[in-house]
GROMACS .gro file of C-alpha atoms in nm:
model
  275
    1UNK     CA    1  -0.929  -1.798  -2.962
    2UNK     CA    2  -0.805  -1.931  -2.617
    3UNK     CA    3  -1.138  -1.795  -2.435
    4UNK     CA    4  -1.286  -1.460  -2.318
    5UNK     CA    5  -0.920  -1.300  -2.286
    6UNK     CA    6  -0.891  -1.425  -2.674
    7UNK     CA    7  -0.828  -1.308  -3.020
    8UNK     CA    8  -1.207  -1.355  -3.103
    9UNK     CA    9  -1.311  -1.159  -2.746
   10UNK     CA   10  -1.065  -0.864  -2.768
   11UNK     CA   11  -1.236  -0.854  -3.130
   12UNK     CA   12  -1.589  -0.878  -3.035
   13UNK     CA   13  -1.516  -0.610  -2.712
   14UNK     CA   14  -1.365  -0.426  -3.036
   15UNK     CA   15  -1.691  -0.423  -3.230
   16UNK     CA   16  -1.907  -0.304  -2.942
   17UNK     CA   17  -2.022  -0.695  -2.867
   18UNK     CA   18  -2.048  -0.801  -2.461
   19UNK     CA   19  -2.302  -0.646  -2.279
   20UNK     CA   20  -2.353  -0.477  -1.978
   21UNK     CA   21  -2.419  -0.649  -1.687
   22UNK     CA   22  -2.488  -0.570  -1.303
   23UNK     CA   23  -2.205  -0.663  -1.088
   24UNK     CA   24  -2.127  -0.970  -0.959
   25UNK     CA   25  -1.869  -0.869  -0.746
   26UNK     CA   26  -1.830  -0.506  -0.518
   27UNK     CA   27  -1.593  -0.400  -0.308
   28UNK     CA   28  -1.771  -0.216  -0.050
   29UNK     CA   29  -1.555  -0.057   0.196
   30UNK     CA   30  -1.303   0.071   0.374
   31UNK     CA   31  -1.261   0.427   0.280
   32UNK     CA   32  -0.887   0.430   0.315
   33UNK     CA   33  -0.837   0.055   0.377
   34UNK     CA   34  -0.655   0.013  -0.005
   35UNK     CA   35  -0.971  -0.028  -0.207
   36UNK     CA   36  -0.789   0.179  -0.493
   37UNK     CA   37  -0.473  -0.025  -0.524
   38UNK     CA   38  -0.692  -0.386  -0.505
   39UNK     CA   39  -0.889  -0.256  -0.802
   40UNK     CA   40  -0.595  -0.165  -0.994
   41UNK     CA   41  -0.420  -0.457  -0.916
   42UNK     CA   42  -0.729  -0.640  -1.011
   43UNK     CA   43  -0.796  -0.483  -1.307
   44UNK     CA   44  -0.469  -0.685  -1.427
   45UNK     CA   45  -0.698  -1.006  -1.498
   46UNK     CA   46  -0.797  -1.025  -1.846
   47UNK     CA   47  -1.149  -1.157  -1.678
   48UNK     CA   48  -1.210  -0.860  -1.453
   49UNK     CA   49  -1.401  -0.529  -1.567
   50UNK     CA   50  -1.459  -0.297  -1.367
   51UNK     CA   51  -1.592   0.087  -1.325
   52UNK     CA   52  -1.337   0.332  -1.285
   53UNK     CA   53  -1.506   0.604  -1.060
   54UNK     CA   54  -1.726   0.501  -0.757
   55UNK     CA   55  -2.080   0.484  -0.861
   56UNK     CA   56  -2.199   0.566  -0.524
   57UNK     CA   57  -2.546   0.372  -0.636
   58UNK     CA   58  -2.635   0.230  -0.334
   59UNK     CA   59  -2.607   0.517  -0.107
   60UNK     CA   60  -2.641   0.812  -0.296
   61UNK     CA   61  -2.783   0.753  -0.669
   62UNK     CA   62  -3.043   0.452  -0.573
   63UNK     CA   63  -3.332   0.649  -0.695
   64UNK     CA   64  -3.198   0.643  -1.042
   65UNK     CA   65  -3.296   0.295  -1.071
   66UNK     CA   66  -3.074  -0.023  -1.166
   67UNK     CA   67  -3.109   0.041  -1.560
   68UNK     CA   68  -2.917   0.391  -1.448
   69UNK     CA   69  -2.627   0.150  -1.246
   70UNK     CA   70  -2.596  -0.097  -1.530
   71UNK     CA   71  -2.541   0.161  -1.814
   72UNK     CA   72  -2.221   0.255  -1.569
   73UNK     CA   73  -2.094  -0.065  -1.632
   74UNK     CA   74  -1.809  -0.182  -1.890
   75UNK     CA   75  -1.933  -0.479  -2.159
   76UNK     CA   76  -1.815  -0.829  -2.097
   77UNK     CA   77  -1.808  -1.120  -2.255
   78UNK     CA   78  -1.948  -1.458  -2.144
   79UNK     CA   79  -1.684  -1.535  -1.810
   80UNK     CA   80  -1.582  -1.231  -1.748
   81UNK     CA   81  -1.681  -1.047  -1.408
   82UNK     CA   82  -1.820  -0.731  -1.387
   83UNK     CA   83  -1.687  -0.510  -1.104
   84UNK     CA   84  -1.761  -0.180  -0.871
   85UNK     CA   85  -1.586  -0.032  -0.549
   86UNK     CA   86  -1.766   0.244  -0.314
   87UNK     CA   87  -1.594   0.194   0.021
   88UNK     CA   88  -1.874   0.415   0.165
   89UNK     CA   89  -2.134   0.161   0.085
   90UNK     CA   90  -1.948  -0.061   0.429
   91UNK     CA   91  -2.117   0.212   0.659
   92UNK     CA   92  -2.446   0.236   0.425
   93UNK     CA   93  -2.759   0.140   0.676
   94UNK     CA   94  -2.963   0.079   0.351
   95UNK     CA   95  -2.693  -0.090   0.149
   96UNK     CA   96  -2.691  -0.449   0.258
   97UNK     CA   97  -3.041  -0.442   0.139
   98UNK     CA   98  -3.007  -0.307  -0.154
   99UNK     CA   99  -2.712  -0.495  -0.263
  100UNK     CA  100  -2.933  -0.842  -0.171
  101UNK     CA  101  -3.270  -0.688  -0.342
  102UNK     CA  102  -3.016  -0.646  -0.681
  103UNK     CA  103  -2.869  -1.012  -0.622
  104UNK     CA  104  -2.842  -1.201  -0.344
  105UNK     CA  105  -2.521  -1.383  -0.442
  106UNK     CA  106  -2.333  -1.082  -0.523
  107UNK     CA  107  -1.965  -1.160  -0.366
  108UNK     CA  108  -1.881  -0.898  -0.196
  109UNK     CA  109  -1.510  -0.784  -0.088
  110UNK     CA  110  -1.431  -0.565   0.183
  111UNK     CA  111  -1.042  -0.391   0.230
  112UNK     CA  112  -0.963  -0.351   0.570
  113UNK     CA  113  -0.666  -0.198   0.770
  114UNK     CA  114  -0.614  -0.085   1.132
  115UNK     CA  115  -0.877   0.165   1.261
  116UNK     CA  116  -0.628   0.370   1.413
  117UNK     CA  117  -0.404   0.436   1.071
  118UNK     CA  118  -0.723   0.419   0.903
  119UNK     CA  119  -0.865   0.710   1.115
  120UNK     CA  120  -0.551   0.909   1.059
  121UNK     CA  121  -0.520   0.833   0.664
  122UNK     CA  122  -0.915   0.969   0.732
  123UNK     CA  123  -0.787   1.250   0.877
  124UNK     CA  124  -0.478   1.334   0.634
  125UNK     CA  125  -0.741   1.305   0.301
  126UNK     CA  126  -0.956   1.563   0.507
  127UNK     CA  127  -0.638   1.753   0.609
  128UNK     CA  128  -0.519   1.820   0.242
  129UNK     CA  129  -0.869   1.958   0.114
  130UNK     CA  130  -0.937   2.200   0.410
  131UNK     CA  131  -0.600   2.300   0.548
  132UNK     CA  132  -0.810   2.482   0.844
  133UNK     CA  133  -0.956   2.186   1.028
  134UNK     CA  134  -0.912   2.122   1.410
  135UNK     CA  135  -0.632   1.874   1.496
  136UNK     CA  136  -0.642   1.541   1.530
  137UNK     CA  137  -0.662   1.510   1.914
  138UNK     CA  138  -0.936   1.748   1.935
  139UNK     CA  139  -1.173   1.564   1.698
  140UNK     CA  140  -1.079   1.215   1.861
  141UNK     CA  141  -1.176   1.365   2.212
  142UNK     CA  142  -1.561   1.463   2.310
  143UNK     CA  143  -1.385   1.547   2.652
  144UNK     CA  144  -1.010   1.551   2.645
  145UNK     CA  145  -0.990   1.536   3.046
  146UNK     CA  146  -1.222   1.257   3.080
  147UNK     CA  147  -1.083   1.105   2.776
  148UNK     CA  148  -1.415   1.006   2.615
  149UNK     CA  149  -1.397   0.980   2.263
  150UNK     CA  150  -1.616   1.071   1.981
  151UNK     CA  151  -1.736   0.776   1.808
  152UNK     CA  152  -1.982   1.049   1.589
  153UNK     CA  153  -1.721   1.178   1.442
  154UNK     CA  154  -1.688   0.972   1.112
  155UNK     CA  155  -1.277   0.867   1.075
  156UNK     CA  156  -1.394   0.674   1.422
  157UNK     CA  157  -1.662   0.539   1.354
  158UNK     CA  158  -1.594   0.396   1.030
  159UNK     CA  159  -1.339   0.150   1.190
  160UNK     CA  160  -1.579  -0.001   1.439
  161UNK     CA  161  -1.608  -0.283   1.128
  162UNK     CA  162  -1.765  -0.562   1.389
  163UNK     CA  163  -2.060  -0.312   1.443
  164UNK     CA  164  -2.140  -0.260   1.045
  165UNK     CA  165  -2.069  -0.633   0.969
  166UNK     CA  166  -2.339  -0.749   1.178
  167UNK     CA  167  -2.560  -0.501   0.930
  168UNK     CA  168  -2.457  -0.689   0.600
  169UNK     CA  169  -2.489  -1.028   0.813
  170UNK     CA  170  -2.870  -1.007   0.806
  171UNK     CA  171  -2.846  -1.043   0.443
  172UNK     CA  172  -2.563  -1.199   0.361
  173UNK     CA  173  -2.344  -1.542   0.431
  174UNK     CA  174  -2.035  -1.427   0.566
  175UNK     CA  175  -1.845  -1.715   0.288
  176UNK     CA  176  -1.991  -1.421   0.064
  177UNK     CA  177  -1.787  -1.146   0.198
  178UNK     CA  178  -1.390  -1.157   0.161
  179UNK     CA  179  -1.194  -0.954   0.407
  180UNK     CA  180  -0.867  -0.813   0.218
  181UNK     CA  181  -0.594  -0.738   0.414
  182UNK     CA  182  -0.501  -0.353   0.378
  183UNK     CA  183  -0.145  -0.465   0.561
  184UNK     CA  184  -0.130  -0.761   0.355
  185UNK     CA  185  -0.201  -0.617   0.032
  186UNK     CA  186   0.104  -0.395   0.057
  187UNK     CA  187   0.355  -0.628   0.195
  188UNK     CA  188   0.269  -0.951   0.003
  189UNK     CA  189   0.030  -0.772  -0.269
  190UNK     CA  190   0.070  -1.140  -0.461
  191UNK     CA  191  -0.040  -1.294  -0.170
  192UNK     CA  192  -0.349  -1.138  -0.093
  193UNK     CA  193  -0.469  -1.145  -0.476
  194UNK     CA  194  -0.430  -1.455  -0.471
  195UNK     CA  195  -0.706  -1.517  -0.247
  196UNK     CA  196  -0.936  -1.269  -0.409
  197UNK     CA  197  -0.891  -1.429  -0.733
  198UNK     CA  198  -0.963  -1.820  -0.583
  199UNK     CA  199  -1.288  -1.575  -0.367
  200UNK     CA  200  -1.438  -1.454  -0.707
  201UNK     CA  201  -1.391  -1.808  -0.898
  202UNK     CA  202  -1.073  -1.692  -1.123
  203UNK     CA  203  -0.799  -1.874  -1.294
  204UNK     CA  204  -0.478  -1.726  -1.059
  205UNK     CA  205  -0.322  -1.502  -1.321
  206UNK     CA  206  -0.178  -1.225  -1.129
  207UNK     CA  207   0.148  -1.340  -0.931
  208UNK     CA  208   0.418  -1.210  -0.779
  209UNK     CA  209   0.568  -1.110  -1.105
  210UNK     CA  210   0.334  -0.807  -1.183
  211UNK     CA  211   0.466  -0.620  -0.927
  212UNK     CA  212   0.760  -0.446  -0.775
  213UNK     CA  213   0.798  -0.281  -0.463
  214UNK     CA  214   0.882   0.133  -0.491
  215UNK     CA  215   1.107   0.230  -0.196
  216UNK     CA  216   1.014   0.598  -0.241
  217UNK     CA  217   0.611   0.563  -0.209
  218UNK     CA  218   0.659   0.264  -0.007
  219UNK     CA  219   0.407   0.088  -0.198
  220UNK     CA  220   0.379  -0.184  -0.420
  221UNK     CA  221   0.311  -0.118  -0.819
  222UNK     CA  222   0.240  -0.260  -1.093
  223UNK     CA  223   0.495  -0.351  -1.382
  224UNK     CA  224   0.232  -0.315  -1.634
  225UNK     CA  225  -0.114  -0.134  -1.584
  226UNK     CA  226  -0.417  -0.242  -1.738
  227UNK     CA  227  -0.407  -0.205  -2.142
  228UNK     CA  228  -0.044  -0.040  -2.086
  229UNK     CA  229   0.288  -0.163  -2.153
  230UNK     CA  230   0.394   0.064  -1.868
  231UNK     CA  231   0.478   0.081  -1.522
  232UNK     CA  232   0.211   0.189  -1.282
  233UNK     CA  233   0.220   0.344  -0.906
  234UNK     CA  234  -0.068   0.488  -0.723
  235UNK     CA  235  -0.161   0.837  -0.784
  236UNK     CA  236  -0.027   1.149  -0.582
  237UNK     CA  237  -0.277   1.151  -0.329
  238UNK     CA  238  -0.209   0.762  -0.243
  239UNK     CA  239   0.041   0.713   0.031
  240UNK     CA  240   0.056   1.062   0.167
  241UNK     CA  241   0.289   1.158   0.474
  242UNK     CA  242   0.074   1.132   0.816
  243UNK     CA  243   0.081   1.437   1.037
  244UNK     CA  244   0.234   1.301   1.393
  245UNK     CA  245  -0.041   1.236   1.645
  246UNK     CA  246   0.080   1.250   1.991
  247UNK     CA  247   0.126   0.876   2.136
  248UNK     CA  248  -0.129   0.916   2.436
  249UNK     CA  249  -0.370   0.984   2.214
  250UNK     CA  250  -0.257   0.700   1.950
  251UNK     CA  251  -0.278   0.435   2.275
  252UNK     CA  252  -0.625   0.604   2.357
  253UNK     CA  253  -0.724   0.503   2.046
  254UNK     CA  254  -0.594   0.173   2.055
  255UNK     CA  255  -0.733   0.083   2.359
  256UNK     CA  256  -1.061   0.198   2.266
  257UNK     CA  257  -1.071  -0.008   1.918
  258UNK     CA  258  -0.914  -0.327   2.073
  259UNK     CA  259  -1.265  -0.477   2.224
  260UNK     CA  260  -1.449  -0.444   1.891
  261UNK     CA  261  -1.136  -0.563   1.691
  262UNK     CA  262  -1.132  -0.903   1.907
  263UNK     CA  263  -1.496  -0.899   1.788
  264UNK     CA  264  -1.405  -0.863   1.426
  265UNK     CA  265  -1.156  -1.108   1.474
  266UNK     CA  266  -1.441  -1.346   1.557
  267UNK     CA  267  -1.668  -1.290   1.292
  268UNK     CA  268  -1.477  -1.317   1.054
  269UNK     CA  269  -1.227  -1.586   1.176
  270UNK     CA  270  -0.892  -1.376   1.052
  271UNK     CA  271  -0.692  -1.231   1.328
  272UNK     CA  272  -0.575  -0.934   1.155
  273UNK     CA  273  -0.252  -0.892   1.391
  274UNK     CA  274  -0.360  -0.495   1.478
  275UNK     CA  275  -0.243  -0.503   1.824
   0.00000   0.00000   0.00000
């Protein structure tokens, strides 16, 4: 039947036919950038499998060997991509290494969103597993006179992105790496999958009809999930209320990223519209 997405291939996927294959496509950062919501939303193509939980290969588990990774992996059949996302692999010294020594044209697909929200979302996730963390201001500030801040402290230092993208540019292409807006992929979620689907060679199947907009989580969602005939939002711990962060400190911040955002900006030729 009518190729992979078929009567014959939902048969054969049936019968324990396809195989396992390494990825040929990752999404590999940002932590908090909306590297959940693409996945969902691109688990809608019939063509697309992908692994549910992060497989953390590349910077944790690489000792257990590729065979380890690949067993991980859904079955496909013939035209159908095989999929990942670890947003911590984006910061990963090793990982652009790694990633090249597996296959050097693995696409790879990274979900970015204002450092400053980003840092704050950081913060929130953090917030809501150890209620008894210092604030906010305290952990942006190595001196909150001078107003140095601490780019050690990991929900800043994640969203200097032109500093890691120079790492994966000594093995990569950048036409191999797509830059998703995290913005974007909330207000025109269509939009932005539609450029991920032309970036990973697919037939545009997921539109603007798959989704509808909920007021209350302020999110996009799907109409129908993957294998489901019903509606799908984000999980609970997607789109969670922000603590307010003084606005000195907020400009601070903005100030600080704006340099290495005008960098980004170049690399990758997308102005991103953060400022």
């Amino acid at each position: 039947g009518g190729g992979p997405a078929g009567t014959a291939g939902t048969l054969a996927l049936l019968l324990g036919e396809g195989s396992k294959r390494l990825p040929q496509a990752i999404i590999i950062g940002v932590k908090k950038g909306g590297t959940r919501a693409l996945l969902e939303f691109l688990r809608v193509h019939p063509d697309v499998r992908a692994v549910g939980a992060e497989p953390h290969f590349f910077d944790r588990n690489y000792e257990r060997g590729l065979a380890w990774y690949r067993e991980l992996m859904p079955r496909t059949l013939e035209g159908q991509i095989t999929m990942e996302k670890t947003p911590s692999y984006f910061v990963t010294k090793e990982a652009p290494a790694r990633i090249s020594s597996m296959a050097r044209g693995t696409k790879l697909i990274v979900v970015v969103r204002d450092p400053v929200t980003r840092a704050i979302s950081d913060y929130t996730q953090t917030l809501s597993k150890k209620p008894d963390i210092p604030t906010f201001e305290s952990l942006t500030f190595k001196n909150r006179t001078t107003g140095l801040i601490d780019t050690s402290w990991s929900a800043i230092q994640i969203g200097i992105y032109a500093k890691h993208l120079e790492n994966w540019l000594l093995y990569f292409p950048i036409g191999q790496i797509l830059f998703v807006s995290g913005e974007r992929l909330i207000s025109d979620p269509a939009g932005e999958l539609g450029r991920v689907q032309d970036f990973l060679g697919l037939k545009r199947i997921i539109t603007d009809k798959h989704f509808y907009f909920n007021k209350t989580k302020g999110f996009p969602c799907l109409k129908k999930a993957e294998g489901s005939s019903k509606p799908h939002c984000l999980g609970k711990t997607k789109g969670r209320t922000h603590p307010d962060i003084d606005q000195e400190v907020v400009q601070r911040l903005r100030d600080f990223y704006r340099p290495f955002n005008m960098k980004f900006y170049q690399m990758t030729g997308q102005d991103f519209g953060w400022d």
